[in-house]
Coordinates of C-alpha atoms in Angstrom, one line a residue:
M1403 CA -47.7 -189.0 -158.2
H1404 CA -48.1 -190.7 -161.5
I1405 CA -50.8 -189.9 -163.9
P1406 CA -51.5 -191.6 -166.9
L1407 CA -52.4 -188.6 -169.5
P1408 CA -49.3 -187.4 -172.1
E1409 CA -47.9 -184.1 -171.0
P1410 CA -49.1 -182.0 -173.9
Q1411 CA -52.6 -183.4 -173.2
L1412 CA -52.2 -182.5 -169.4
K1413 CA -50.6 -178.9 -170.5
R1414 CA -53.6 -178.2 -172.8
I1415 CA -56.2 -179.0 -170.1
L1416 CA -54.6 -176.9 -167.5
I1417 CA -54.1 -173.9 -169.8
D1418 CA -57.8 -174.2 -171.1
D1419 CA -58.5 -173.9 -167.0
K1420 CA -56.6 -171.2 -166.9
L1421 CA -54.3 -172.5 -164.0
I1422 CA -51.0 -172.0 -166.1
T1423 CA -49.6 -170.0 -169.0
S1424 CA -47.3 -172.2 -171.7
E1425 CA -44.5 -170.9 -170.5
R1426 CA -44.7 -171.8 -166.8
F1427 CA -45.7 -175.4 -167.7
D1428 CA -42.4 -175.6 -169.6
A1429 CA -40.3 -174.3 -167.0
L1430 CA -41.6 -176.5 -164.4
L1431 CA -41.3 -179.5 -166.8
D1432 CA -37.6 -178.5 -167.1
E1433 CA -37.5 -178.3 -163.4
A1434 CA -39.0 -181.9 -162.9
E1435 CA -36.7 -183.5 -165.1
R1436 CA -33.9 -181.8 -163.7
K1437 CA -34.8 -183.1 -160.1
N1438 CA -35.8 -186.3 -161.5
Q1439 CA -39.5 -185.7 -160.2
S1440 CA -42.8 -185.9 -161.7
I1441 CA -44.2 -182.6 -163.3
L1442 CA -47.1 -183.6 -160.9
D1443 CA -45.4 -183.5 -157.9
V1444 CA -43.4 -179.8 -159.2
L1445 CA -47.3 -178.5 -160.0
V1446 CA -48.8 -179.8 -156.7
A1447 CA -45.6 -178.4 -154.9
Q1448 CA -45.8 -175.2 -156.7
G1449 CA -49.4 -174.8 -155.2
I1450 CA -50.7 -174.4 -159.0
V1451 CA -53.2 -177.4 -158.5
D1452 CA -54.0 -180.3 -155.7
A1453 CA -54.0 -184.0 -155.9
N1454 CA -57.7 -184.2 -155.9
Y1455 CA -57.9 -181.6 -158.9
L1456 CA -55.5 -183.9 -160.8
G1457 CA -57.3 -187.2 -160.0
N1458 CA -60.6 -185.7 -161.1
L1459 CA -59.1 -184.3 -164.3
V1460 CA -57.6 -187.8 -165.5
A1461 CA -60.7 -189.4 -164.4
D1462 CA -62.5 -187.4 -166.7
A1463 CA -60.0 -187.8 -169.5
L1464 CA -60.1 -191.3 -169.6
G1465 CA -63.9 -191.8 -169.0
V1466 CA -63.4 -194.0 -165.8
G1467 CA -64.7 -193.3 -162.2
R1468 CA -62.4 -192.3 -159.4
V1469 CA -62.2 -194.3 -156.0
D1470 CA -61.5 -192.9 -152.4
F1471 CA -60.5 -195.5 -149.9
S1472 CA -61.1 -193.2 -147.3
N1473 CA -65.1 -193.5 -147.7
I1474 CA -65.3 -196.8 -149.9
A1475 CA -65.3 -199.9 -148.0
I1476 CA -62.7 -202.7 -149.2
D1477 CA -63.9 -206.5 -149.5
K1478 CA -61.1 -207.8 -147.6
E1479 CA -61.9 -211.6 -149.0
L1480 CA -62.2 -210.3 -152.6
V1481 CA -58.5 -208.3 -152.0
Q1482 CA -56.8 -212.0 -151.3
L1483 CA -57.6 -213.0 -154.8
I1484 CA -54.5 -211.3 -155.9
P1485 CA -51.2 -211.5 -153.9
E1486 CA -49.8 -208.3 -152.5
Q1487 CA -46.7 -208.7 -154.2
T1488 CA -48.7 -209.1 -157.9
S1489 CA -51.1 -206.3 -156.4
R1490 CA -48.3 -203.7 -155.6
Q1491 CA -46.1 -204.3 -159.0
R1492 CA -49.3 -204.2 -160.7
Q1493 CA -50.4 -201.1 -158.8
A1494 CA -54.0 -202.1 -158.8
I1495 CA -56.2 -203.7 -156.1
L1496 CA -59.5 -205.2 -155.9
F1497 CA -61.6 -203.9 -154.0
R1498 CA -65.7 -204.4 -155.0
R1499 CA -67.6 -207.4 -156.4
E1500 CA -70.8 -205.8 -158.3
P1501 CA -74.2 -207.5 -158.5
D1502 CA -73.5 -209.0 -162.3
G1503 CA -70.0 -210.4 -161.1
I1504 CA -68.0 -207.9 -162.7
I1505 CA -64.9 -206.9 -159.9
D1506 CA -64.0 -203.4 -159.4
V1507 CA -60.5 -202.5 -159.6
A1508 CA -58.4 -199.6 -158.1
M1509 CA -55.4 -198.7 -160.5
T1510 CA -52.7 -195.8 -160.6
D1511 CA -53.2 -196.4 -164.4
P1512 CA -56.4 -197.3 -165.9
S1513 CA -55.2 -197.2 -168.8
D1514 CA -52.9 -200.0 -168.8
L1515 CA -54.2 -202.7 -171.0
E1516 CA -51.9 -205.3 -170.0
T1517 CA -52.8 -205.1 -166.4
I1518 CA -56.4 -205.3 -167.3
E1519 CA -56.0 -208.2 -169.4
F1520 CA -54.1 -209.9 -166.8
L1521 CA -56.3 -209.3 -164.0
T1522 CA -59.1 -210.3 -166.5
Q1523 CA -57.3 -213.8 -167.2
R1524 CA -56.5 -214.2 -163.7
L1525 CA -60.1 -213.8 -162.2
K1526 CA -61.9 -215.8 -165.2
T1527 CA -64.3 -212.5 -165.1
K1528 CA -64.7 -208.5 -166.5
I1529 CA -63.0 -206.2 -164.2
K1530 CA -63.9 -202.4 -164.2
P1531 CA -61.0 -200.3 -164.2
F1532 CA -61.1 -197.0 -161.7
L1533 CA -58.6 -194.7 -161.2
A1534 CA -56.7 -194.3 -157.9
T1535 CA -54.0 -192.2 -156.4
T1536 CA -50.7 -193.7 -155.1
D1537 CA -52.1 -192.9 -151.5
D1538 CA -55.0 -194.2 -152.1
L1539 CA -53.7 -197.7 -152.9
N1540 CA -51.7 -197.7 -150.2
R1541 CA -54.9 -197.3 -147.9
G1542 CA -56.2 -200.4 -149.5
F1543 CA -52.4 -202.4 -149.2
S1544 CA -53.0 -201.5 -145.7
V1545 CA -55.3 -204.4 -145.8
Y1546 CA -52.7 -207.2 -146.6
G1547 CA -50.8 -205.6 -143.7
Y1548 CA -53.6 -206.1 -141.3
E1549 CA -54.0 -210.1 -142.7
L1550 CA -50.1 -209.6 -142.1
G1551 CA -50.9 -208.6 -138.5
Q1552 CA -53.4 -211.7 -137.7
D1553 CA -50.7 -214.2 -138.5
F1554 CA -47.8 -212.4 -137.2
K1555 CA -47.0 -213.9 -134.0
K1556 CA -47.6 -217.1 -134.8
L1557 CA -45.0 -216.5 -137.4
I1558 CA -42.7 -215.0 -134.7
E1559 CA -43.5 -218.0 -132.5
D1560 CA -42.9 -220.8 -135.0
N1561 CA -39.6 -219.1 -135.7
I1562 CA -38.8 -219.0 -132.0
R1563 CA -39.4 -222.7 -131.9
Q1564 CA -37.2 -223.7 -134.3
S1565 CA -34.4 -221.4 -133.3
L1566 CA -34.2 -222.8 -130.0
S1567 CA -34.0 -226.4 -131.6
V1568 CA -30.9 -225.3 -133.9
R1569 CA -27.9 -225.6 -131.6
S1570 CA -25.4 -223.0 -133.1
K1571 CA -21.5 -223.3 -132.2
T1572 CA -21.4 -219.3 -132.3
I1573 CA -23.1 -216.2 -132.3
E1574 CA -22.3 -215.6 -136.1
E1575 CA -23.9 -219.0 -136.8
A1576 CA -27.2 -218.1 -134.9
A1577 CA -27.4 -215.1 -136.7
A1578 CA -27.2 -216.7 -140.1
E1579 CA -30.0 -219.5 -139.1
L1580 CA -32.9 -219.4 -141.1
P1581 CA -35.2 -219.0 -138.0
I1582 CA -33.5 -215.9 -137.0
V1583 CA -33.3 -214.4 -140.4
G1584 CA -37.2 -214.7 -140.8
I1585 CA -37.6 -213.3 -137.2
V1586 CA -35.9 -210.0 -138.1
D1587 CA -37.5 -210.0 -141.7
N1588 CA -40.6 -210.4 -140.1
L1589 CA -40.4 -207.7 -137.7
L1590 CA -39.3 -205.5 -140.8
S1591 CA -42.0 -206.6 -142.7
Y1592 CA -44.9 -206.1 -140.3
A1593 CA -43.6 -202.6 -139.2
I1594 CA -43.5 -201.4 -142.6
A1595 CA -47.0 -202.9 -143.3
S1596 CA -48.2 -201.1 -139.7
R1597 CA -46.6 -197.6 -141.2
A1598 CA -44.0 -197.7 -138.2
S1599 CA -41.2 -195.2 -138.1
D1600 CA -39.1 -196.7 -135.5
I1601 CA -38.4 -200.3 -134.2
H1602 CA -37.3 -200.8 -130.5
I1603 CA -35.8 -204.0 -129.5
E1604 CA -35.1 -204.2 -125.8
I1605 CA -33.6 -206.5 -123.4
L1606 CA -35.2 -207.2 -119.9
E1607 CA -34.6 -208.8 -117.2
D1608 CA -36.6 -212.0 -118.3
S1609 CA -37.7 -211.3 -121.8
M1610 CA -37.3 -209.4 -125.3
L1611 CA -39.4 -206.5 -125.8
V1612 CA -40.6 -205.3 -129.4
R1613 CA -42.2 -201.8 -130.1
Y1614 CA -43.0 -199.8 -133.0
R1615 CA -43.3 -196.1 -132.9
I1616 CA -46.6 -195.5 -135.3
D1617 CA -47.8 -191.9 -135.7
G1618 CA -45.2 -190.6 -133.3
I1619 CA -46.7 -193.0 -130.3
L1620 CA -44.6 -196.3 -129.1
Y1621 CA -46.8 -199.3 -128.9
E1622 CA -45.9 -202.8 -127.6
V1623 CA -46.0 -205.6 -130.3
L1624 CA -44.0 -208.5 -128.9
N1625 CA -42.8 -209.8 -125.8
V1626 CA -41.0 -213.2 -125.8
T1627 CA -38.3 -214.8 -124.4
K1628 CA -35.0 -213.2 -124.0
V1629 CA -33.0 -216.6 -125.2
I1630 CA -33.1 -215.4 -128.8
H1631 CA -31.9 -211.7 -128.1
S1632 CA -28.3 -212.1 -128.6
A1633 CA -29.1 -213.7 -132.0
I1634 CA -31.7 -211.2 -133.1
V1635 CA -29.0 -208.3 -132.2
A1636 CA -26.5 -209.9 -134.0
R1637 CA -28.6 -210.3 -137.2
I1638 CA -29.0 -206.7 -137.3
K1639 CA -25.6 -205.7 -136.5
L1640 CA -24.5 -208.1 -139.6
L1641 CA -26.9 -206.6 -141.8
S1642 CA -25.9 -202.9 -141.2
G1643 CA -21.8 -203.6 -140.9
L1644 CA -21.4 -203.0 -137.0
K1645 CA -19.3 -205.5 -134.8
I1646 CA -20.7 -208.2 -133.7
D1647 CA -18.3 -208.7 -130.5
E1648 CA -18.7 -205.1 -129.5
H1649 CA -21.0 -205.0 -126.5
M1650 CA -20.0 -202.2 -124.6
R1651 CA -19.7 -199.3 -126.8
P1652 CA -22.7 -197.4 -129.0
Q1653 CA -22.4 -198.3 -132.7
D1654 CA -24.1 -196.6 -135.6
G1655 CA -24.9 -198.2 -139.3
R1656 CA -27.6 -198.7 -141.7
F1657 CA -28.9 -201.2 -144.3
R1658 CA -31.7 -201.3 -147.0
H1659 CA -34.6 -203.8 -146.9
Q1660 CA -36.9 -204.4 -149.7
I1661 CA -40.5 -206.0 -149.2
V1662 CA -42.2 -206.5 -152.5
N1663 CA -41.5 -203.2 -154.4
Q1664 CA -41.2 -200.8 -151.5
V1665 CA -37.5 -200.5 -150.6
V1666 CA -36.7 -199.1 -147.2
D1667 CA -33.6 -197.7 -145.5
V1668 CA -32.8 -198.6 -141.8
R1669 CA -30.7 -196.6 -139.9
V1670 CA -29.6 -198.6 -136.6
S1671 CA -28.3 -197.8 -133.4
A1672 CA -27.2 -200.3 -130.9
I1673 CA -26.1 -199.0 -127.1
P1674 CA -25.3 -201.1 -123.9
T1675 CA -28.1 -201.3 -121.3
Y1676 CA -28.4 -203.1 -118.0
Y1677 CA -29.0 -206.3 -119.2
G1678 CA -28.0 -206.2 -122.8
E1679 CA -27.9 -204.4 -125.8
K1680 CA -30.6 -202.2 -127.2
V1681 CA -31.5 -201.6 -130.8
E1682 CA -33.1 -198.8 -132.4
M1683 CA -34.0 -198.9 -136.3
R1684 CA -35.3 -195.9 -137.8
L1685 CA -37.5 -196.6 -141.2
L1686 CA -37.1 -194.2 -144.1
D1687 CA -38.7 -194.7 -147.4
A1688 CA -35.7 -195.1 -150.0
T1689 CA -38.3 -193.7 -152.7
Q1690 CA -39.6 -190.8 -150.6
K1691 CA -39.4 -187.2 -152.4
P1692 CA -39.2 -183.8 -150.6
L1693 CA -43.0 -182.9 -149.7
S1694 CA -44.7 -179.5 -150.5
L1695 CA -45.1 -176.7 -147.9
E1696 CA -49.1 -177.3 -148.2
E1697 CA -48.4 -181.4 -147.5
L1698 CA -46.6 -180.8 -144.5
G1699 CA -49.5 -179.1 -143.1
M1700 CA -48.8 -175.3 -143.7
N1701 CA -51.7 -173.2 -144.2
E1702 CA -51.5 -170.4 -146.9
T1703 CA -50.4 -167.6 -144.8
I1704 CA -47.2 -169.7 -143.4
S1705 CA -46.5 -170.9 -146.7
K1706 CA -46.5 -167.6 -148.5
I1707 CA -44.1 -166.4 -145.6
V1708 CA -41.7 -168.9 -146.1
N1709 CA -41.7 -168.9 -149.9
N1710 CA -41.0 -165.0 -149.2
N1711 CA -37.9 -165.5 -147.5
T1712 CA -36.3 -168.3 -149.9
K1713 CA -35.9 -165.5 -152.2
S1714 CA -33.5 -163.8 -150.0
A1715 CA -29.8 -164.1 -151.2
Y1716 CA -28.4 -164.2 -147.6
G1717 CA -29.3 -164.5 -143.7
M1718 CA -30.6 -167.4 -141.7
I1719 CA -34.2 -169.6 -141.6
L1720 CA -34.6 -171.8 -138.5
S1721 CA -37.1 -174.8 -137.8
C1722 CA -37.4 -175.3 -134.2
G1723 CA -39.0 -178.0 -132.1
P1724 CA -38.3 -180.9 -130.2
T1725 CA -36.7 -184.3 -131.3
G1726 CA -39.0 -186.1 -133.9
S1727 CA -41.1 -182.9 -134.5
G1728 CA -40.3 -182.8 -138.3
K1729 CA -37.7 -180.2 -138.4
T1730 CA -35.5 -181.8 -141.1
T1731 CA -38.7 -182.7 -143.2
T1732 CA -39.4 -179.3 -143.1
L1733 CA -35.8 -178.2 -144.2
Y1734 CA -35.9 -180.7 -146.9
A1735 CA -39.4 -179.0 -148.0
I1736 CA -37.7 -175.5 -148.1
M1737 CA -34.5 -176.9 -150.2
N1738 CA -36.6 -178.4 -152.7
I1739 CA -38.2 -175.3 -153.6
L1740 CA -34.4 -173.7 -153.5
N1741 CA -32.9 -176.3 -155.6
K1742 CA -32.7 -174.9 -159.1
P1743 CA -29.5 -174.9 -161.8
E1744 CA -28.1 -171.6 -160.8
V1745 CA -27.7 -171.9 -157.3
N1746 CA -25.0 -174.4 -155.3
I1747 CA -26.8 -176.1 -152.3
T1748 CA -24.3 -177.9 -150.1
T1749 CA -25.6 -179.4 -146.6
I1750 CA -24.1 -181.1 -143.6
E1751 CA -26.1 -183.3 -142.0
D1752 CA -26.7 -186.4 -139.0
P1753 CA -27.8 -188.9 -141.0
I1754 CA -28.7 -187.9 -144.4
E1755 CA -32.3 -188.9 -144.4
Y1756 CA -33.4 -188.6 -147.9
N1757 CA -31.2 -188.2 -151.1
M1758 CA -31.7 -184.7 -153.4
R1759 CA -30.6 -185.0 -156.6
Y1760 CA -28.4 -181.9 -157.1
V1761 CA -27.6 -181.0 -153.7
N1762 CA -24.0 -181.7 -152.6
Q1763 CA -25.1 -183.7 -149.1
T1764 CA -22.2 -184.8 -146.5
Q1765 CA -22.7 -186.7 -143.7
I1766 CA -21.1 -186.1 -140.2
N1767 CA -18.3 -188.4 -139.1
P1768 CA -17.0 -187.8 -135.9
Q1769 CA -14.4 -190.5 -135.9
A1770 CA -13.0 -189.1 -138.9
G1771 CA -13.0 -185.8 -137.5
V1772 CA -16.2 -184.4 -139.4
T1773 CA -18.5 -182.6 -136.9
F1774 CA -21.2 -179.9 -137.8
A1775 CA -18.5 -177.2 -137.2
S1776 CA -15.9 -178.5 -139.2
G1777 CA -17.9 -179.7 -142.0
L1778 CA -19.5 -176.0 -142.0
R1779 CA -15.8 -174.6 -142.5
A1780 CA -15.1 -177.2 -145.2
L1781 CA -18.5 -176.5 -147.1
L1782 CA -17.4 -172.9 -146.8
R1783 CA -14.6 -173.3 -149.4
Q1784 CA -16.8 -175.1 -152.1
D1785 CA -18.4 -171.8 -153.4
P1786 CA -22.2 -172.4 -151.9
N1787 CA -25.1 -170.4 -152.5
I1788 CA -27.2 -172.4 -150.0
I1789 CA -26.3 -174.1 -147.1
M1790 CA -28.2 -176.4 -144.8
V1791 CA -26.7 -177.6 -141.3
G1792 CA -28.6 -180.3 -140.0
E1793 CA -28.8 -179.0 -136.4
I1794 CA -26.9 -176.3 -134.6
R1795 CA -25.8 -177.7 -131.6
D1796 CA -23.1 -175.7 -129.9
A1797 CA -21.7 -172.3 -129.8
E1798 CA -19.0 -172.8 -132.4
T1799 CA -21.3 -174.4 -134.9
A1800 CA -24.0 -171.5 -134.2
G1801 CA -20.9 -168.8 -134.4
I1802 CA -19.6 -170.0 -138.0
S1803 CA -23.0 -170.2 -138.9
V1804 CA -23.9 -166.8 -138.3
Q1805 CA -20.6 -165.7 -140.1
A1806 CA -21.9 -168.0 -143.1
A1807 CA -25.1 -166.6 -143.3
L1808 CA -23.9 -162.6 -143.2
T1809 CA -21.5 -163.3 -145.9
G1810 CA -23.6 -163.4 -148.8
H1811 CA -24.9 -167.1 -148.0
L1812 CA -28.5 -168.3 -147.1
L1813 CA -28.1 -170.7 -144.2
M1814 CA -30.8 -173.2 -143.0
S1815 CA -30.8 -174.9 -139.9
S1816 CA -32.5 -176.6 -136.8
L1817 CA -32.8 -175.7 -133.4
H1818 CA -34.0 -177.4 -130.3
T1819 CA -36.7 -174.6 -128.9
N1820 CA -40.1 -174.9 -127.8
D1821 CA -41.7 -172.2 -129.9
A1822 CA -40.4 -169.5 -132.4
P1823 CA -39.6 -166.5 -130.0
T1824 CA -37.6 -168.7 -127.5
A1825 CA -35.0 -169.3 -130.7
I1826 CA -33.7 -165.8 -130.1
P1827 CA -32.6 -166.2 -126.3
R1828 CA -31.5 -169.6 -127.2
L1829 CA -28.9 -168.1 -129.7
F1830 CA -27.9 -165.5 -127.4
D1831 CA -26.9 -168.3 -125.1
L1832 CA -24.6 -170.0 -127.9
N1833 CA -22.8 -166.4 -127.3
I1834 CA -24.2 -165.3 -130.4
P1835 CA -24.2 -161.2 -129.9
P1836 CA -27.8 -159.7 -129.8
F1837 CA -26.6 -157.2 -132.9
L1838 CA -25.4 -160.1 -134.9
V1839 CA -29.1 -162.1 -134.3
S1840 CA -30.9 -159.1 -135.4
S1841 CA -28.9 -158.6 -138.5
V1842 CA -28.5 -162.6 -139.6
L1843 CA -32.2 -163.9 -138.5
N1844 CA -34.7 -163.8 -141.7
L1845 CA -37.2 -166.4 -140.2
V1846 CA -38.3 -168.8 -137.4
I1847 CA -40.4 -171.7 -137.9
A1848 CA -41.5 -174.0 -135.0
Q1849 CA -43.6 -176.9 -135.1
R1850 CA -44.9 -180.1 -133.9
L1851 CA -46.4 -183.1 -135.4
V1852 CA -50.0 -184.4 -134.8
R1853 CA -51.7 -187.2 -135.5
K1854 CA -54.2 -187.1 -138.4
I1855 CA -58.0 -188.5 -137.8
C1856 CA -58.6 -191.8 -139.9
Q1857 CA -60.9 -190.5 -142.5
T1858 CA -62.3 -193.8 -142.9
C1859 CA -63.9 -193.9 -139.1
V1860 CA -64.1 -190.0 -138.4
Y1861 CA -67.3 -188.7 -136.5
S1862 CA -68.4 -185.3 -135.1
F1863 CA -69.0 -184.4 -131.2
E1864 CA -70.0 -181.4 -129.4
A1865 CA -67.6 -180.2 -127.4
A1866 CA -68.0 -180.6 -123.3
S1867 CA -67.6 -177.5 -121.2
D1868 CA -64.5 -179.1 -119.6
I1869 CA -62.8 -179.0 -123.3
R1870 CA -63.8 -175.2 -124.0
K1871 CA -62.2 -174.3 -120.6
V1872 CA -58.7 -176.1 -121.4
I1873 CA -59.0 -174.5 -124.8
A1874 CA -60.0 -171.2 -123.4
D1875 CA -57.0 -171.5 -120.9
Q1876 CA -54.7 -172.6 -123.4
L1877 CA -55.4 -169.3 -125.3
K1878 CA -55.3 -167.1 -122.8
D1879 CA -51.6 -168.3 -122.0
V1880 CA -50.7 -167.7 -126.0
G1881 CA -52.3 -164.3 -125.7
A1882 CA -55.3 -164.9 -127.9
E1883 CA -58.1 -165.1 -125.7
R1884 CA -61.6 -165.7 -127.3
A1885 CA -65.3 -164.7 -126.2
E1886 CA -67.7 -167.9 -125.2
A1887 CA -69.5 -167.0 -128.8
E1888 CA -66.2 -167.5 -130.5
M1889 CA -64.9 -170.8 -128.7
P1890 CA -65.6 -173.8 -131.4
K1891 CA -68.7 -176.0 -130.4
I1892 CA -67.7 -179.1 -132.7
F1893 CA -64.9 -181.6 -132.7
Y1894 CA -63.9 -184.7 -133.9
R1895 CA -62.6 -188.0 -133.6
G1896 CA -61.8 -191.3 -135.2
K1897 CA -63.9 -194.5 -133.8
G1898 CA -61.2 -196.7 -134.7
C1899 CA -61.5 -199.2 -137.4
D1900 CA -59.1 -201.8 -139.8
D1901 CA -57.8 -199.1 -141.7
C1902 CA -56.3 -197.3 -138.7
G1903 CA -55.5 -200.3 -136.5
K1904 CA -58.3 -199.5 -134.3
T1905 CA -56.6 -196.3 -133.2
G1906 CA -58.6 -193.9 -134.8
Y1907 CA -55.4 -191.9 -136.3
K1908 CA -53.7 -192.5 -139.5
G1909 CA -50.6 -190.4 -140.3
R1910 CA -49.2 -187.2 -139.3
L1911 CA -49.1 -183.5 -140.1
G1912 CA -47.5 -180.3 -138.7
I1913 CA -48.8 -177.5 -136.9
F1914 CA -46.7 -174.6 -137.4
E1915 CA -46.1 -171.0 -136.4
A1916 CA -43.5 -168.8 -138.4
L1917 CA -41.7 -165.6 -136.8
E1918 CA -40.5 -163.1 -139.6
I1919 CA -38.3 -160.9 -138.4
N1920 CA -39.0 -157.6 -139.6
D1921 CA -37.7 -154.0 -138.8
K1922 CA -39.5 -153.7 -135.7
I1923 CA -38.7 -157.2 -134.6
K1924 CA -35.2 -156.6 -135.5
K1925 CA -35.0 -153.3 -133.3
L1926 CA -36.2 -155.5 -130.1
I1927 CA -33.8 -158.1 -130.8
G1928 CA -30.7 -155.8 -131.1
T1929 CA -31.1 -153.9 -127.8
G1930 CA -29.0 -154.6 -124.8
S1931 CA -31.9 -155.0 -123.2
F1932 CA -34.2 -157.9 -124.8
E1933 CA -37.3 -159.2 -123.2
L1934 CA -38.7 -162.2 -124.5
E1935 CA -42.4 -161.1 -123.2
A1936 CA -41.9 -157.8 -125.2
L1937 CA -41.1 -159.9 -128.3
R1938 CA -44.4 -161.8 -127.8
S1939 CA -46.4 -159.2 -127.3
E1940 CA -45.2 -157.4 -130.4
I1941 CA -45.7 -160.3 -132.8
R1942 CA -49.2 -160.8 -131.0
R1943 CA -49.8 -157.1 -131.9
E1944 CA -49.0 -157.6 -135.7
G1945 CA -51.2 -160.7 -136.0
M1946 CA -48.8 -164.2 -136.0
K1947 CA -50.9 -166.9 -134.9
T1948 CA -49.0 -169.6 -132.6
M1949 CA -48.6 -173.3 -132.9
F1950 CA -52.0 -173.8 -130.8
E1951 CA -54.3 -171.6 -132.9
D1952 CA -52.8 -173.5 -136.1
G1953 CA -54.0 -176.7 -134.4
L1954 CA -57.2 -175.6 -133.1
E1955 CA -57.9 -174.9 -136.7
K1956 CA -57.4 -178.1 -137.9
A1957 CA -59.1 -179.6 -135.1
E1958 CA -62.4 -177.4 -136.1
L1959 CA -61.8 -178.8 -139.9
A1960 CA -61.5 -182.6 -138.7
V1961 CA -57.8 -183.0 -139.8
T1962 CA -56.8 -183.8 -136.1
T1963 CA -58.5 -183.9 -132.7
I1964 CA -58.2 -181.4 -130.0
E1965 CA -56.9 -183.9 -127.6
E1966 CA -54.1 -184.7 -130.0
V1967 CA -53.1 -180.8 -130.3
L1968 CA -53.4 -180.3 -126.3
R1969 CA -50.9 -183.5 -126.2
V1970 CA -48.2 -182.0 -128.6
I1971 CA -48.0 -178.5 -127.1
R1972 CA -48.2 -179.5 -123.6
E1973 CA -45.0 -181.9 -124.2

């Protein structure tokens, strides 16, 4: 987050508003510099202020208006007066023309006189700057993405025609030809503009299929002739350093792609299938900073539980859920809280998804003998205070992790279970004795990712009786029955608009449950006659809310839809 206020002025305003002391601000400023983060990101991550408050604070200090594109329409023709590259580089977007001809411009820094002068000269008219957050601007930049989408298929079709007219001698030559290069670049650019997290390139009997995963859902974006498939795959292999002539074994690689001033790390996996090779590309923002617990979607109660458990000197914190539920992102958020000068944090991951300053991160490499188990053994000789293991997959890794957590290390990892309580029997299955599980386990977090309602086209509706019955049945299943009078009546959906690609959803966040291992639960786990239902009954008595209840609250607050919550809970 960028905010155009000198640090002394920001400090004075926060102190005057009694939000922070001078000493605390100075300490957080040192922490921000050490982590190479903005002081604003640290203030938000620590829960001292929220992004909305900071935006209003700066707008008032600069004497400009504040713009929020979730409820202000953008003039699509006006936007096109400035090319996307220029708009992104200047961090400014045209969004409205006033009756007197003045053009309103959203900027992350309304005090940037050079950009104001540039736009005035370029547009030959007066401009009026407004403050916008980075998220606001990204919402505005999606207009360019929409225009790209309109031309995307035409660009691909043109490149395919050119590709078919070129007679390359070898597959390497075909992969280097401009039409094939253009197709791959367009696939990546459109994916980034569409906020896709993954690109799937699949070979069928008679065609090549391209699908994007956007907000967790796969969408078909292209179905074209299979003739170009081998050249497309070869191009991606060239970029990611894979063997072009190897078609019968899985291969993994990565490369970096830049579009305008946005840099994306692309993780590539190629595997043989019945009709040829399938390629999957995971897109990771190279500049992405770890999110705060609140940005992940944790409510105040769960955030407090997590923060309290980060103060433990030893023990184990587990993040649970199926593949793609955001477990690793949660572990990075916790590591960011723990990342202080007095501790040594080491990780063993597959893959390293985000680069964290002052954290020693190791990528597993089975071909070189570096597995989770062997890597963890090596890390224990590096004098760590805190260890993050990307995933506990087998009994050997589980055993070493438990021993590390028992001998003075705080260890974090992920585990594939449906909810928090089932992490306990899962550890038993991995040959960890009950008395060790009760001794070592501090906290289990379980989560799913739900799509957020697009705030540009959100609307409310009264829940029908069938929806209320489904909710009642689900609450009964998790042991949280409610009287009819307490059942929610109003829910929300998105109508679908240009801003969200007509889906009604934009972005994702987590729904969570947190099982804190207190003395009562330790006794239940440590007995030789452990029963999962007895554990569930105990945590219900202690008031722990389930993921479904957390999702239901978010659905009532217009953050997500009740259909989305039910979808992820039942997966």
